[in-house]
């Protein structure tokens, strides 16, 4: 019998699970395991074949599985303020209990890899982990790009120096030499994965879009955990091809609902309310076709060199850039993705993603007239989100989008 | 003998009206002024350019305009700075320098141009990862800052001016270290409020003039007999304690600040410079040597041990963790040093406080109870 080809979704689910399975096996075999921040130079770990897991990804999973609340409480009992990032509180709680009632668990780390491009929060978070567990921390400090044009040459040089420093740490920890040829291959694969990722999420430009935006949140996990592996590149290629077939057939995101409005979602998902937010959007025929969160993993670089790689880690992440970087992308998105509106998640956990929303929203309204709303939520702390507020804001957005559509029809 | 009382009054007056003090100094010296947002900025370079560096540590103001750019869970210091910028309080400034020590500072840098302040920003990115290469990086970053400063202000910073400026700042820092050590001997004159005002005045004055005045206070006090007072001695730790209501509570409860680990106070001057190198090298090295600051990555996290030592060396009755609301850097440090202090038997009180104190009664209760239990 001929073997049925797996869909990209099946592969994605398997790969998501395998990351944790591989790490658990490595731990069992006495090999070192690394914990890394979401957008860190995995290229180093992939080159050294060190299994790496991502507490932010795990936190999101805990949130989506409704397991984050108790972990957060454990962290707060240790003295962690409810003001700090709930991914971090999740993780501190997990470090204490070391096990959750779920098939997937995080093996304890032997080393840490941190990159400061997303926030200073991760630096403090990992500093605490390093101190509490007394394990080495590898750190890429990406100086904040206060210049609109990005990183200066001396900043690139500093980041390159740090990569060499991390390589020396890795050689010391593992007792093995770093293979620069393999590193180049890994960088090449990572670049290709990044390109296929962008291509795949870009399918949402089509109207209707066969991708519902929540696919972006689901597939994103592979970008976080696996982007140095050829399997990830191939997955996104397959997802792209499948999606393009749907485009050719004129399929929208849902079988039982029409795509009426197309929006951009600013901010991280509300993982504990992932289903609820998805269903509510769908109820009104709102498809989230773009989001700045999955786009954070746009670590595409020009050439497989350390300089080019560190530039990407520093410059491609909105949090590490001045407002025009993201603002200009949004203005472009309004056309590319045929947006009808925007929704801003004022996420109690993520200050860097919040503290630019008002400025961006104001300019986007001024320049495009596109309506938008802001709602309060949290990426994994289930206590912040209000279902009633979310739906009310969404209804307001629908009204505004409808009004605008009618206005346009009248103009025609 | 210097009239130390008059000098103290003078510095307290500066603190009660910083804008007037800055305007007066600008007029006196014919210099422009540049605002320096916490926690660390290359003030020596600004001073060497013939410009007065002014510290912008927020303040007690209603937040109205800044609400249009920052959510209310951004710390009060950053929101107050933006508010002052937007409502014109800072209009005398030629520029503001905004460093990158936390996500909220980066947010201030991002949002400033959208606040219609009319004041240009000079960004600067200090290294978090202080591996040996960070030293050279920071020197390059200082040079890059200097180039942009010169271009913006049409000035030229000579090596000679920079060496002179560094000398003035180093003398200022040395004098401050000497001053904070005297507090335990003069707890009546240097009560918590006066001590804070004296230290804070430095942000609005020429450092050379300030240092002379501080020196006058030190010499004047030294000539006096030591003061006896029934007191409760504490080490303050955090970003700042500058709300008048907060300081009043400390004074009313006879709490003497025998040492501090506040970003606004001792973290500015506790680390002395090394003797060798150019001015820029010494500035960079001082930053590389800074320890126990929540705003700079330090995998050893020496703050807990540092606080234990400070409490013991100064015979303190306890440590007050003055947590500025919504300051993540401080919030991350707290659970770690709490454990260490508990283990060492050092009494610790954690109190959240904004620059705008809303519940002074509650704050007073907690502080009173802490004093009563641990006296």
mmCIF file of C-alpha atoms in Angstrom, chain A residues 238-409:
data_model
loop_
_atom_site.group_PDB
_atom_site.id
_atom_site.type_symbol
_atom_site.label_atom_id
_atom_site.label_comp_id
_atom_site.label_asym_id
_atom_site.label_seq_id
_atom_site.Cartn_x
_atom_site.Cartn_y
_atom_site.Cartn_z
ATOM 1 C CA UNK A 238 5.410 22.178 2.230
ATOM 2 C CA UNK A 239 3.048 24.425 4.186
ATOM 3 C CA UNK A 240 3.563 27.128 1.569
ATOM 4 C CA UNK A 241 2.828 24.742 -1.278
ATOM 5 C CA UNK A 242 -0.279 23.331 0.396
ATOM 6 C CA UNK A 243 -1.522 26.840 1.107
ATOM 7 C CA UNK A 244 -0.905 27.957 -2.463
ATOM 8 C CA UNK A 245 -2.978 25.022 -3.705
ATOM 9 C CA UNK A 246 -5.781 26.268 -1.501
ATOM 10 C CA UNK A 247 -5.334 29.754 -2.915
ATOM 11 C CA UNK A 248 -5.657 28.281 -6.419
ATOM 12 C CA UNK A 249 -8.891 26.646 -5.338
ATOM 13 C CA UNK A 250 -10.088 29.950 -3.881
ATOM 14 C CA UNK A 251 -10.376 28.560 -0.369
ATOM 15 C CA UNK A 252 -10.689 30.824 2.636
ATOM 16 C CA UNK A 253 -9.629 30.168 6.204
ATOM 17 C CA UNK A 254 -12.757 28.301 7.243
ATOM 18 C CA UNK A 255 -15.175 25.895 5.652
ATOM 19 C CA UNK A 256 -18.175 27.076 7.652
ATOM 20 C CA UNK A 257 -17.508 30.780 7.746
ATOM 21 C CA UNK A 258 -16.676 33.403 5.195
ATOM 22 C CA UNK A 259 -13.675 35.737 5.533
ATOM 23 C CA UNK A 260 -15.409 39.085 5.951
ATOM 24 C CA UNK A 261 -12.707 41.194 7.544
ATOM 25 C CA UNK A 262 -8.954 41.013 7.513
ATOM 26 C CA UNK A 263 -6.987 42.304 10.443
ATOM 27 C CA UNK A 264 -3.505 42.607 11.863
ATOM 28 C CA UNK A 265 -2.997 41.398 15.428
ATOM 29 C CA UNK A 266 -0.409 43.421 17.298
ATOM 30 C CA UNK A 267 1.241 41.555 20.125
ATOM 31 C CA UNK A 268 1.571 38.079 21.547
ATOM 32 C CA UNK A 269 -1.370 35.692 21.557
ATOM 33 C CA UNK A 270 -3.462 35.242 24.694
ATOM 34 C CA UNK A 271 -2.425 31.611 25.037
ATOM 35 C CA UNK A 272 -4.858 30.655 27.817
ATOM 36 C CA UNK A 273 -7.667 32.112 25.674
ATOM 37 C CA UNK A 274 -6.318 30.952 22.337
ATOM 38 C CA UNK A 275 -9.447 29.004 21.498
ATOM 39 C CA UNK A 276 -11.766 31.640 22.797
ATOM 40 C CA UNK A 277 -10.137 34.471 20.874
ATOM 41 C CA UNK A 278 -9.987 32.316 17.748
ATOM 42 C CA UNK A 279 -13.675 31.394 17.985
ATOM 43 C CA UNK A 280 -14.735 34.954 18.719
ATOM 44 C CA UNK A 281 -12.864 36.324 15.733
ATOM 45 C CA UNK A 282 -14.262 33.586 13.539
ATOM 46 C CA UNK A 283 -17.781 34.274 14.748
ATOM 47 C CA UNK A 284 -17.559 37.737 13.207
ATOM 48 C CA UNK A 285 -15.751 36.482 10.118
ATOM 49 C CA UNK A 286 -12.561 38.234 11.147
ATOM 50 C CA UNK A 287 -9.398 36.656 9.855
ATOM 51 C CA UNK A 288 -6.134 37.655 11.415
ATOM 52 C CA UNK A 289 -3.908 37.703 8.353
ATOM 53 C CA UNK A 290 -0.850 39.397 9.817
ATOM 54 C CA UNK A 291 0.841 39.789 13.151
ATOM 55 C CA UNK A 292 4.085 41.260 14.352
ATOM 56 C CA UNK A 293 4.641 38.420 16.820
ATOM 57 C CA UNK A 294 5.330 35.549 14.397
ATOM 58 C CA UNK A 295 7.272 38.010 12.300
ATOM 59 C CA UNK A 296 9.762 38.444 15.130
ATOM 60 C CA UNK A 297 11.434 35.281 13.898
ATOM 61 C CA UNK A 298 12.276 36.987 10.642
ATOM 62 C CA UNK A 299 15.929 36.197 11.269
ATOM 63 C CA UNK A 300 16.903 36.302 7.628
ATOM 64 C CA UNK A 301 20.431 37.365 6.866
ATOM 65 C CA UNK A 302 22.399 38.182 3.741
ATOM 66 C CA UNK A 303 25.313 35.788 4.014
ATOM 67 C CA UNK A 304 26.385 32.953 6.307
ATOM 68 C CA UNK A 305 28.842 35.051 8.285
ATOM 69 C CA UNK A 306 28.903 35.967 11.946
ATOM 70 C CA UNK A 307 28.637 39.684 11.150
ATOM 71 C CA UNK A 308 25.585 39.168 9.001
ATOM 72 C CA UNK A 309 23.990 36.839 11.538
ATOM 73 C CA UNK A 310 24.407 39.174 14.505
ATOM 74 C CA UNK A 311 23.125 42.086 12.465
ATOM 75 C CA UNK A 312 19.926 40.141 11.820
ATOM 76 C CA UNK A 313 19.506 39.239 15.495
ATOM 77 C CA UNK A 314 19.916 42.873 16.423
ATOM 78 C CA UNK A 315 18.060 44.677 13.660
ATOM 79 C CA UNK A 316 15.216 42.392 12.635
ATOM 80 C CA UNK A 317 13.454 42.467 15.987
ATOM 81 C CA UNK A 318 11.017 45.344 16.447
ATOM 82 C CA UNK A 319 11.613 45.567 20.185
ATOM 83 C CA UNK A 320 15.240 46.418 19.506
ATOM 84 C CA UNK A 321 14.358 49.169 17.042
ATOM 85 C CA UNK A 322 12.903 52.637 17.050
ATOM 86 C CA UNK A 323 9.201 53.002 16.228
ATOM 87 C CA UNK A 324 9.492 53.744 12.472
ATOM 88 C CA UNK A 325 10.818 50.213 11.884
ATOM 89 C CA UNK A 326 7.527 48.598 12.893
ATOM 90 C CA UNK A 327 5.360 51.512 11.898
ATOM 91 C CA UNK A 328 6.570 51.422 8.307
ATOM 92 C CA UNK A 329 6.027 47.669 8.193
ATOM 93 C CA UNK A 330 2.430 48.170 9.387
ATOM 94 C CA UNK A 331 1.759 50.875 6.852
ATOM 95 C CA UNK A 332 2.996 48.537 4.152
ATOM 96 C CA UNK A 333 0.935 45.671 5.581
ATOM 97 C CA UNK A 334 -2.273 47.642 5.319
ATOM 98 C CA UNK A 335 -1.896 47.432 1.549
ATOM 99 C CA UNK A 336 -0.080 44.137 1.098
ATOM 100 C CA UNK A 337 -2.499 42.245 3.295
ATOM 101 C CA UNK A 338 -5.600 44.250 2.285
ATOM 102 C CA UNK A 339 -6.316 45.033 5.925
ATOM 103 C CA UNK A 340 -9.669 46.231 7.182
ATOM 104 C CA UNK A 341 -8.490 46.927 10.700
ATOM 105 C CA UNK A 342 -6.018 46.278 13.475
ATOM 106 C CA UNK A 343 -6.289 44.887 16.954
ATOM 107 C CA UNK A 344 -3.734 45.717 19.623
ATOM 108 C CA UNK A 345 -3.198 43.351 22.518
ATOM 109 C CA UNK A 346 -2.121 45.497 25.457
ATOM 110 C CA UNK A 347 -0.331 42.597 27.053
ATOM 111 C CA UNK A 348 0.271 43.037 30.758
ATOM 112 C CA UNK A 349 3.366 40.856 30.422
ATOM 113 C CA UNK A 350 5.195 42.442 27.541
ATOM 114 C CA UNK A 351 6.184 46.041 28.086
ATOM 115 C CA UNK A 352 8.420 46.330 24.995
ATOM 116 C CA UNK A 353 5.553 45.278 22.750
ATOM 117 C CA UNK A 354 3.072 47.517 24.567
ATOM 118 C CA UNK A 355 4.944 50.758 24.971
ATOM 119 C CA UNK A 356 4.786 51.752 21.327
ATOM 120 C CA UNK A 357 1.224 50.724 20.521
ATOM 121 C CA UNK A 358 -0.338 54.127 21.158
ATOM 122 C CA UNK A 359 2.126 55.955 18.911
ATOM 123 C CA UNK A 360 1.854 53.385 16.129
ATOM 124 C CA UNK A 361 -1.932 53.267 16.353
ATOM 125 C CA UNK A 362 -2.195 57.043 16.131
ATOM 126 C CA UNK A 363 -0.031 57.294 13.028
ATOM 127 C CA UNK A 364 -1.662 54.310 11.312
ATOM 128 C CA UNK A 365 -5.081 55.902 11.812
ATOM 129 C CA UNK A 366 -3.828 59.256 10.539
ATOM 130 C CA UNK A 367 -2.181 57.804 7.461
ATOM 131 C CA UNK A 368 -4.595 55.059 6.461
ATOM 132 C CA UNK A 369 -7.875 55.743 8.224
ATOM 133 C CA UNK A 370 -7.990 52.075 9.220
ATOM 134 C CA UNK A 371 -9.949 51.451 12.406
ATOM 135 C CA UNK A 372 -8.413 49.673 15.361
ATOM 136 C CA UNK A 373 -9.080 48.748 18.968
ATOM 137 C CA UNK A 374 -6.949 47.930 21.984
ATOM 138 C CA UNK A 375 -7.830 45.244 24.521
ATOM 139 C CA UNK A 376 -6.211 44.167 27.789
ATOM 140 C CA UNK A 377 -4.820 40.699 28.131
ATOM 141 C CA UNK A 378 -1.829 38.629 29.015
ATOM 142 C CA UNK A 379 0.222 36.058 27.168
ATOM 143 C CA UNK A 380 -0.024 33.371 29.884
ATOM 144 C CA UNK A 381 -1.433 34.812 33.094
ATOM 145 C CA UNK A 382 -5.060 33.681 32.854
ATOM 146 C CA UNK A 383 -6.246 36.283 35.391
ATOM 147 C CA UNK A 384 -5.872 39.384 33.219
ATOM 148 C CA UNK A 385 -8.062 38.749 30.188
ATOM 149 C CA UNK A 386 -11.727 39.734 30.226
ATOM 150 C CA UNK A 387 -13.917 37.890 27.797
ATOM 151 C CA UNK A 388 -16.589 40.594 27.934
ATOM 152 C CA UNK A 389 -14.122 43.375 27.211
ATOM 153 C CA UNK A 390 -12.573 41.448 24.341
ATOM 154 C CA UNK A 391 -15.880 40.824 22.656
ATOM 155 C CA UNK A 392 -17.117 44.386 23.182
ATOM 156 C CA UNK A 393 -13.969 45.798 21.639
ATOM 157 C CA UNK A 394 -14.254 43.370 18.773
ATOM 158 C CA UNK A 395 -17.836 44.396 18.157
ATOM 159 C CA UNK A 396 -16.738 48.020 18.097
ATOM 160 C CA UNK A 397 -14.069 47.134 15.571
ATOM 161 C CA UNK A 398 -16.584 45.302 13.396
ATOM 162 C CA UNK A 399 -18.861 48.327 13.417
ATOM 163 C CA UNK A 400 -16.028 50.631 12.447
ATOM 164 C CA UNK A 401 -14.815 48.292 9.709
ATOM 165 C CA UNK A 402 -18.363 47.937 8.388
ATOM 166 C CA UNK A 403 -18.873 51.688 8.361
ATOM 167 C CA UNK A 404 -15.664 52.138 6.465
ATOM 168 C CA UNK A 405 -16.635 49.503 3.920
ATOM 169 C CA UNK A 406 -19.996 51.157 3.382
ATOM 170 C CA UNK A 407 -18.338 54.530 3.046
ATOM 171 C CA UNK A 408 -16.093 53.124 0.376
ATOM 172 C CA UNK A 409 -19.007 51.590 -1.512
#
